[in-house]
Amino acid sequence: MEHLRAKYGQDVVAQFESPDNPLDRAAIKVGITFNKQRRIIRTADSHRLVEWCKVTAPQKQDSLVEALFKAYFEEGKDLSQRAELVACADASGLDGAAAGALIDSQEFVREVETKATSWSRRGVSGVPFFLIHPASGSGQPVTFSGAQPSEVIAEALTEQAEA
């Protein structure tokens, strides 16, 4: 929580820790229970694993991403650890040994870094990130980051539809 407190402030942390916060309410509606003990980790290897999957077994990409999300958000696994990433690859039907070899290599490092830099230059600082263009095709898009109540997203969509 210290990382979140330093980045977003005490008010955001207090809202996140509230038992009735919007993120947990939305998650419960789709059968997810967030593990609040998870810690902020470096995700570059997770992204490399997904990029590798796109090339080697694109039909398993959704399954891999689902396994990664479940391991991190629900189970609080440390996905900066090789063994946890290999377990996610195995759980999604990928070859765990091949996934481990990928993690041990430098393959897809440049691709992931290039994408991260590109998104950062566009103002993306977290996920999810929303970029909603005006329906008219002219004017500035609305952007915002982080889980938002459906009302906020609906309002942004309505405003851009009318712009």
PDB file of C-alpha atoms in Angstrom, residues 16-159:
ATOM      1  CA  PHE A  16      -9.252   1.091  -2.250  1.00  0.00           C
ATOM      2  CA  GLU A  17      -9.192  -0.408   1.249  1.00  0.00           C
ATOM      3  CA  SER A  18     -12.886   0.263   1.812  1.00  0.00           C
ATOM      4  CA  PRO A  19     -14.898  -2.972   1.821  1.00  0.00           C
ATOM      5  CA  ASP A  20     -17.482  -1.399  -0.497  1.00  0.00           C
ATOM      6  CA  ASN A  21     -15.197   0.257  -3.057  1.00  0.00           C
ATOM      7  CA  PRO A  22     -16.300   0.456  -6.715  1.00  0.00           C
ATOM      8  CA  LEU A  23     -13.549  -1.824  -7.982  1.00  0.00           C
ATOM      9  CA  ASP A  24     -14.468  -4.670  -5.636  1.00  0.00           C
ATOM     10  CA  ARG A  25     -18.187  -4.222  -6.344  1.00  0.00           C
ATOM     11  CA  ALA A  26     -17.555  -4.464 -10.089  1.00  0.00           C
ATOM     12  CA  ALA A  27     -15.283  -7.470  -9.629  1.00  0.00           C
ATOM     13  CA  ILE A  28     -17.839  -9.357  -7.572  1.00  0.00           C
ATOM     14  CA  LYS A  29     -20.387  -8.923 -10.371  1.00  0.00           C
ATOM     15  CA  VAL A  30     -18.119 -10.944 -12.684  1.00  0.00           C
ATOM     16  CA  GLY A  31     -16.947 -13.480 -10.110  1.00  0.00           C
ATOM     17  CA  ILE A  32     -13.583 -11.970  -9.143  1.00  0.00           C
ATOM     18  CA  THR A  33     -12.325 -11.414  -5.618  1.00  0.00           C
ATOM     19  CA  PHE A  34      -9.240  -9.204  -5.557  1.00  0.00           C
ATOM     20  CA  ASN A  35      -6.399 -10.209  -3.271  1.00  0.00           C
ATOM     21  CA  LYS A  36      -5.497  -6.949  -1.561  1.00  0.00           C
ATOM     22  CA  GLN A  37      -2.253  -8.378  -0.207  1.00  0.00           C
ATOM     23  CA  ARG A  38      -0.697  -8.479  -3.671  1.00  0.00           C
ATOM     24  CA  ARG A  39       2.264  -6.224  -4.183  1.00  0.00           C
ATOM     25  CA  ILE A  40       3.333  -4.010  -7.053  1.00  0.00           C
ATOM     26  CA  ILE A  41       5.742  -5.961  -9.255  1.00  0.00           C
ATOM     27  CA  ARG A  42       7.769  -5.556 -12.425  1.00  0.00           C
ATOM     28  CA  THR A  43       5.663  -6.991 -15.254  1.00  0.00           C
ATOM     29  CA  ALA A  44       8.097  -6.908 -18.194  1.00  0.00           C
ATOM     30  CA  ASP A  45       8.534 -10.691 -18.211  1.00  0.00           C
ATOM     31  CA  SER A  46       4.757 -11.189 -18.180  1.00  0.00           C
ATOM     32  CA  HIS A  47       4.518  -8.931 -21.221  1.00  0.00           C
ATOM     33  CA  ARG A  48       7.367 -10.817 -22.910  1.00  0.00           C
ATOM     34  CA  LEU A  49       5.535 -14.081 -22.254  1.00  0.00           C
ATOM     35  CA  VAL A  50       2.386 -12.692 -23.892  1.00  0.00           C
ATOM     36  CA  GLU A  51       4.368 -11.433 -26.909  1.00  0.00           C
ATOM     37  CA  TRP A  52       5.964 -14.888 -27.257  1.00  0.00           C
ATOM     38  CA  CYS A  53       2.534 -16.511 -27.046  1.00  0.00           C
ATOM     39  CA  LYS A  54       1.206 -14.231 -29.808  1.00  0.00           C
ATOM     40  CA  VAL A  55       3.911 -15.629 -32.104  1.00  0.00           C
ATOM     41  CA  THR A  56       4.040 -19.278 -31.038  1.00  0.00           C
ATOM     42  CA  ALA A  57       0.436 -20.064 -30.052  1.00  0.00           C
ATOM     43  CA  PRO A  58      -1.874 -17.099 -30.729  1.00  0.00           C
ATOM     44  CA  GLN A  59      -4.953 -19.213 -30.046  1.00  0.00           C
ATOM     45  CA  LYS A  60      -3.788 -19.532 -26.408  1.00  0.00           C
ATOM     46  CA  GLN A  61      -3.193 -15.831 -25.788  1.00  0.00           C
ATOM     47  CA  ASP A  62      -6.535 -15.218 -24.061  1.00  0.00           C
ATOM     48  CA  SER A  63      -5.997 -18.269 -21.861  1.00  0.00           C
ATOM     49  CA  LEU A  64      -2.501 -17.072 -20.914  1.00  0.00           C
ATOM     50  CA  VAL A  65      -3.667 -13.547 -20.081  1.00  0.00           C
ATOM     51  CA  GLU A  66      -6.526 -14.986 -18.017  1.00  0.00           C
ATOM     52  CA  ALA A  67      -4.053 -17.195 -16.099  1.00  0.00           C
ATOM     53  CA  LEU A  68      -1.738 -14.229 -15.485  1.00  0.00           C
ATOM     54  CA  PHE A  69      -4.596 -12.009 -14.270  1.00  0.00           C
ATOM     55  CA  LYS A  70      -5.987 -14.715 -11.990  1.00  0.00           C
ATOM     56  CA  ALA A  71      -2.567 -15.483 -10.523  1.00  0.00           C
ATOM     57  CA  TYR A  72      -1.799 -11.830  -9.831  1.00  0.00           C
ATOM     58  CA  PHE A  73      -5.103 -10.169  -9.006  1.00  0.00           C
ATOM     59  CA  GLU A  74      -6.885 -13.027  -7.243  1.00  0.00           C
ATOM     60  CA  GLU A  75      -4.130 -15.246  -5.889  1.00  0.00           C
ATOM     61  CA  GLY A  76      -1.575 -12.524  -5.171  1.00  0.00           C
ATOM     62  CA  LYS A  77       1.222 -14.431  -6.932  1.00  0.00           C
ATOM     63  CA  ASP A  78       4.515 -12.677  -7.558  1.00  0.00           C
ATOM     64  CA  LEU A  79       4.669 -12.697 -11.342  1.00  0.00           C
ATOM     65  CA  SER A  80       8.171 -11.268 -11.312  1.00  0.00           C
ATOM     66  CA  GLN A  81       9.228 -14.818 -10.396  1.00  0.00           C
ATOM     67  CA  ARG A  82      10.086 -17.257 -13.191  1.00  0.00           C
ATOM     68  CA  ALA A  83       8.327 -20.219 -11.529  1.00  0.00           C
ATOM     69  CA  GLU A  84       5.033 -18.322 -11.305  1.00  0.00           C
ATOM     70  CA  LEU A  85       5.183 -17.324 -14.968  1.00  0.00           C
ATOM     71  CA  VAL A  86       5.965 -20.901 -16.011  1.00  0.00           C
ATOM     72  CA  ALA A  87       2.991 -22.094 -13.919  1.00  0.00           C
ATOM     73  CA  CYS A  88       0.736 -19.623 -15.755  1.00  0.00           C
ATOM     74  CA  ALA A  89       2.052 -20.843 -19.104  1.00  0.00           C
ATOM     75  CA  ASP A  90       1.382 -24.440 -18.065  1.00  0.00           C
ATOM     76  CA  ALA A  91      -2.112 -23.549 -16.815  1.00  0.00           C
ATOM     77  CA  SER A  92      -2.952 -22.011 -20.183  1.00  0.00           C
ATOM     78  CA  GLY A  93      -1.842 -25.053 -22.146  1.00  0.00           C
ATOM     79  CA  LEU A  94       1.519 -23.701 -23.277  1.00  0.00           C
ATOM     80  CA  ASP A  95       4.808 -25.586 -23.033  1.00  0.00           C
ATOM     81  CA  GLY A  96       6.138 -24.595 -19.609  1.00  0.00           C
ATOM     82  CA  ALA A  97       9.727 -25.527 -20.437  1.00  0.00           C
ATOM     83  CA  ALA A  98       9.634 -23.374 -23.575  1.00  0.00           C
ATOM     84  CA  ALA A  99       8.099 -20.522 -21.567  1.00  0.00           C
ATOM     85  CA  GLY A 100      10.889 -20.849 -18.996  1.00  0.00           C
ATOM     86  CA  ALA A 101      13.500 -20.729 -21.751  1.00  0.00           C
ATOM     87  CA  LEU A 102      11.859 -17.579 -23.095  1.00  0.00           C
ATOM     88  CA  ILE A 103      11.970 -15.965 -19.646  1.00  0.00           C
ATOM     89  CA  ASP A 104      15.661 -16.877 -19.295  1.00  0.00           C
ATOM     90  CA  SER A 105      16.433 -15.275 -22.661  1.00  0.00           C
ATOM     91  CA  GLN A 106      16.377 -11.687 -23.849  1.00  0.00           C
ATOM     92  CA  GLU A 107      13.803 -12.475 -26.528  1.00  0.00           C
ATOM     93  CA  PHE A 108      11.040  -9.863 -26.886  1.00  0.00           C
ATOM     94  CA  VAL A 109      12.764  -7.433 -24.489  1.00  0.00           C
ATOM     95  CA  ARG A 110      13.151  -4.772 -27.184  1.00  0.00           C
ATOM     96  CA  GLU A 111       9.562  -5.215 -28.390  1.00  0.00           C
ATOM     97  CA  VAL A 112       8.116  -4.816 -24.891  1.00  0.00           C
ATOM     98  CA  GLU A 113      10.331  -1.815 -24.100  1.00  0.00           C
ATOM     99  CA  THR A 114       9.405  -0.145 -27.403  1.00  0.00           C
ATOM    100  CA  LYS A 115       5.685  -0.597 -26.759  1.00  0.00           C
ATOM    101  CA  ALA A 116       6.016   0.659 -23.167  1.00  0.00           C
ATOM    102  CA  THR A 117       7.900   3.755 -24.323  1.00  0.00           C
ATOM    103  CA  SER A 118       5.370   4.420 -27.062  1.00  0.00           C
ATOM    104  CA  TRP A 119       2.400   4.213 -24.691  1.00  0.00           C
ATOM    105  CA  SER A 120       4.183   6.313 -22.074  1.00  0.00           C
ATOM    106  CA  ARG A 121       4.819   9.056 -24.644  1.00  0.00           C
ATOM    107  CA  ARG A 122       1.093   9.053 -25.354  1.00  0.00           C
ATOM    108  CA  GLY A 123       0.364   9.725 -21.689  1.00  0.00           C
ATOM    109  CA  VAL A 124      -0.528   6.197 -20.605  1.00  0.00           C
ATOM    110  CA  SER A 125       0.621   5.732 -17.025  1.00  0.00           C
ATOM    111  CA  GLY A 126      -1.493   2.811 -15.871  1.00  0.00           C
ATOM    112  CA  VAL A 127      -4.063   0.233 -16.816  1.00  0.00           C
ATOM    113  CA  PRO A 128      -6.758   0.108 -17.723  1.00  0.00           C
ATOM    114  CA  PHE A 129      -6.395   3.171 -19.922  1.00  0.00           C
ATOM    115  CA  PHE A 130      -9.271   4.669 -21.886  1.00  0.00           C
ATOM    116  CA  LEU A 131      -8.916   6.736 -25.044  1.00  0.00           C
ATOM    117  CA  ILE A 132     -12.269   7.878 -26.412  1.00  0.00           C
ATOM    118  CA  HIS A 133     -12.292   9.837 -29.657  1.00  0.00           C
ATOM    119  CA  PRO A 134     -15.107  12.236 -30.563  1.00  0.00           C
ATOM    120  CA  ALA A 135     -17.690  10.760 -32.946  1.00  0.00           C
ATOM    121  CA  SER A 136     -17.176  13.687 -35.326  1.00  0.00           C
ATOM    122  CA  GLY A 137     -13.550  12.721 -35.852  1.00  0.00           C
ATOM    123  CA  SER A 138     -12.391  16.192 -34.874  1.00  0.00           C
ATOM    124  CA  GLY A 139     -11.503  17.514 -31.466  1.00  0.00           C
ATOM    125  CA  GLN A 140      -9.528  16.088 -28.619  1.00  0.00           C
ATOM    126  CA  PRO A 141     -10.041  12.573 -27.312  1.00  0.00           C
ATOM    127  CA  VAL A 142     -10.938  12.028 -23.685  1.00  0.00           C
ATOM    128  CA  THR A 143      -8.409   9.941 -21.786  1.00  0.00           C
ATOM    129  CA  PHE A 144      -8.395   8.536 -18.294  1.00  0.00           C
ATOM    130  CA  SER A 145      -6.674   5.764 -16.440  1.00  0.00           C
ATOM    131  CA  GLY A 146      -7.658   3.280 -13.802  1.00  0.00           C
ATOM    132  CA  ALA A 147     -10.823   1.425 -12.987  1.00  0.00           C
ATOM    133  CA  GLN A 148     -13.739   3.811 -13.258  1.00  0.00           C
ATOM    134  CA  PRO A 149     -17.375   3.512 -12.266  1.00  0.00           C
ATOM    135  CA  SER A 150     -19.622   2.737 -15.224  1.00  0.00           C
ATOM    136  CA  GLU A 151     -21.231   6.173 -14.859  1.00  0.00           C
ATOM    137  CA  VAL A 152     -17.890   7.898 -15.574  1.00  0.00           C
ATOM    138  CA  ILE A 153     -17.314   5.812 -18.689  1.00  0.00           C
ATOM    139  CA  ALA A 154     -20.922   6.306 -19.866  1.00  0.00           C
ATOM    140  CA  GLU A 155     -20.614  10.071 -19.417  1.00  0.00           C
ATOM    141  CA  ALA A 156     -17.362  10.175 -21.412  1.00  0.00           C
ATOM    142  CA  LEU A 157     -18.912   8.090 -24.194  1.00  0.00           C
ATOM    143  CA  THR A 158     -21.996  10.315 -24.308  1.00  0.00           C
ATOM    144  CA  GLU A 159     -19.918  13.501 -24.416  1.00  0.00           C
TER     145      GLU A 159
END
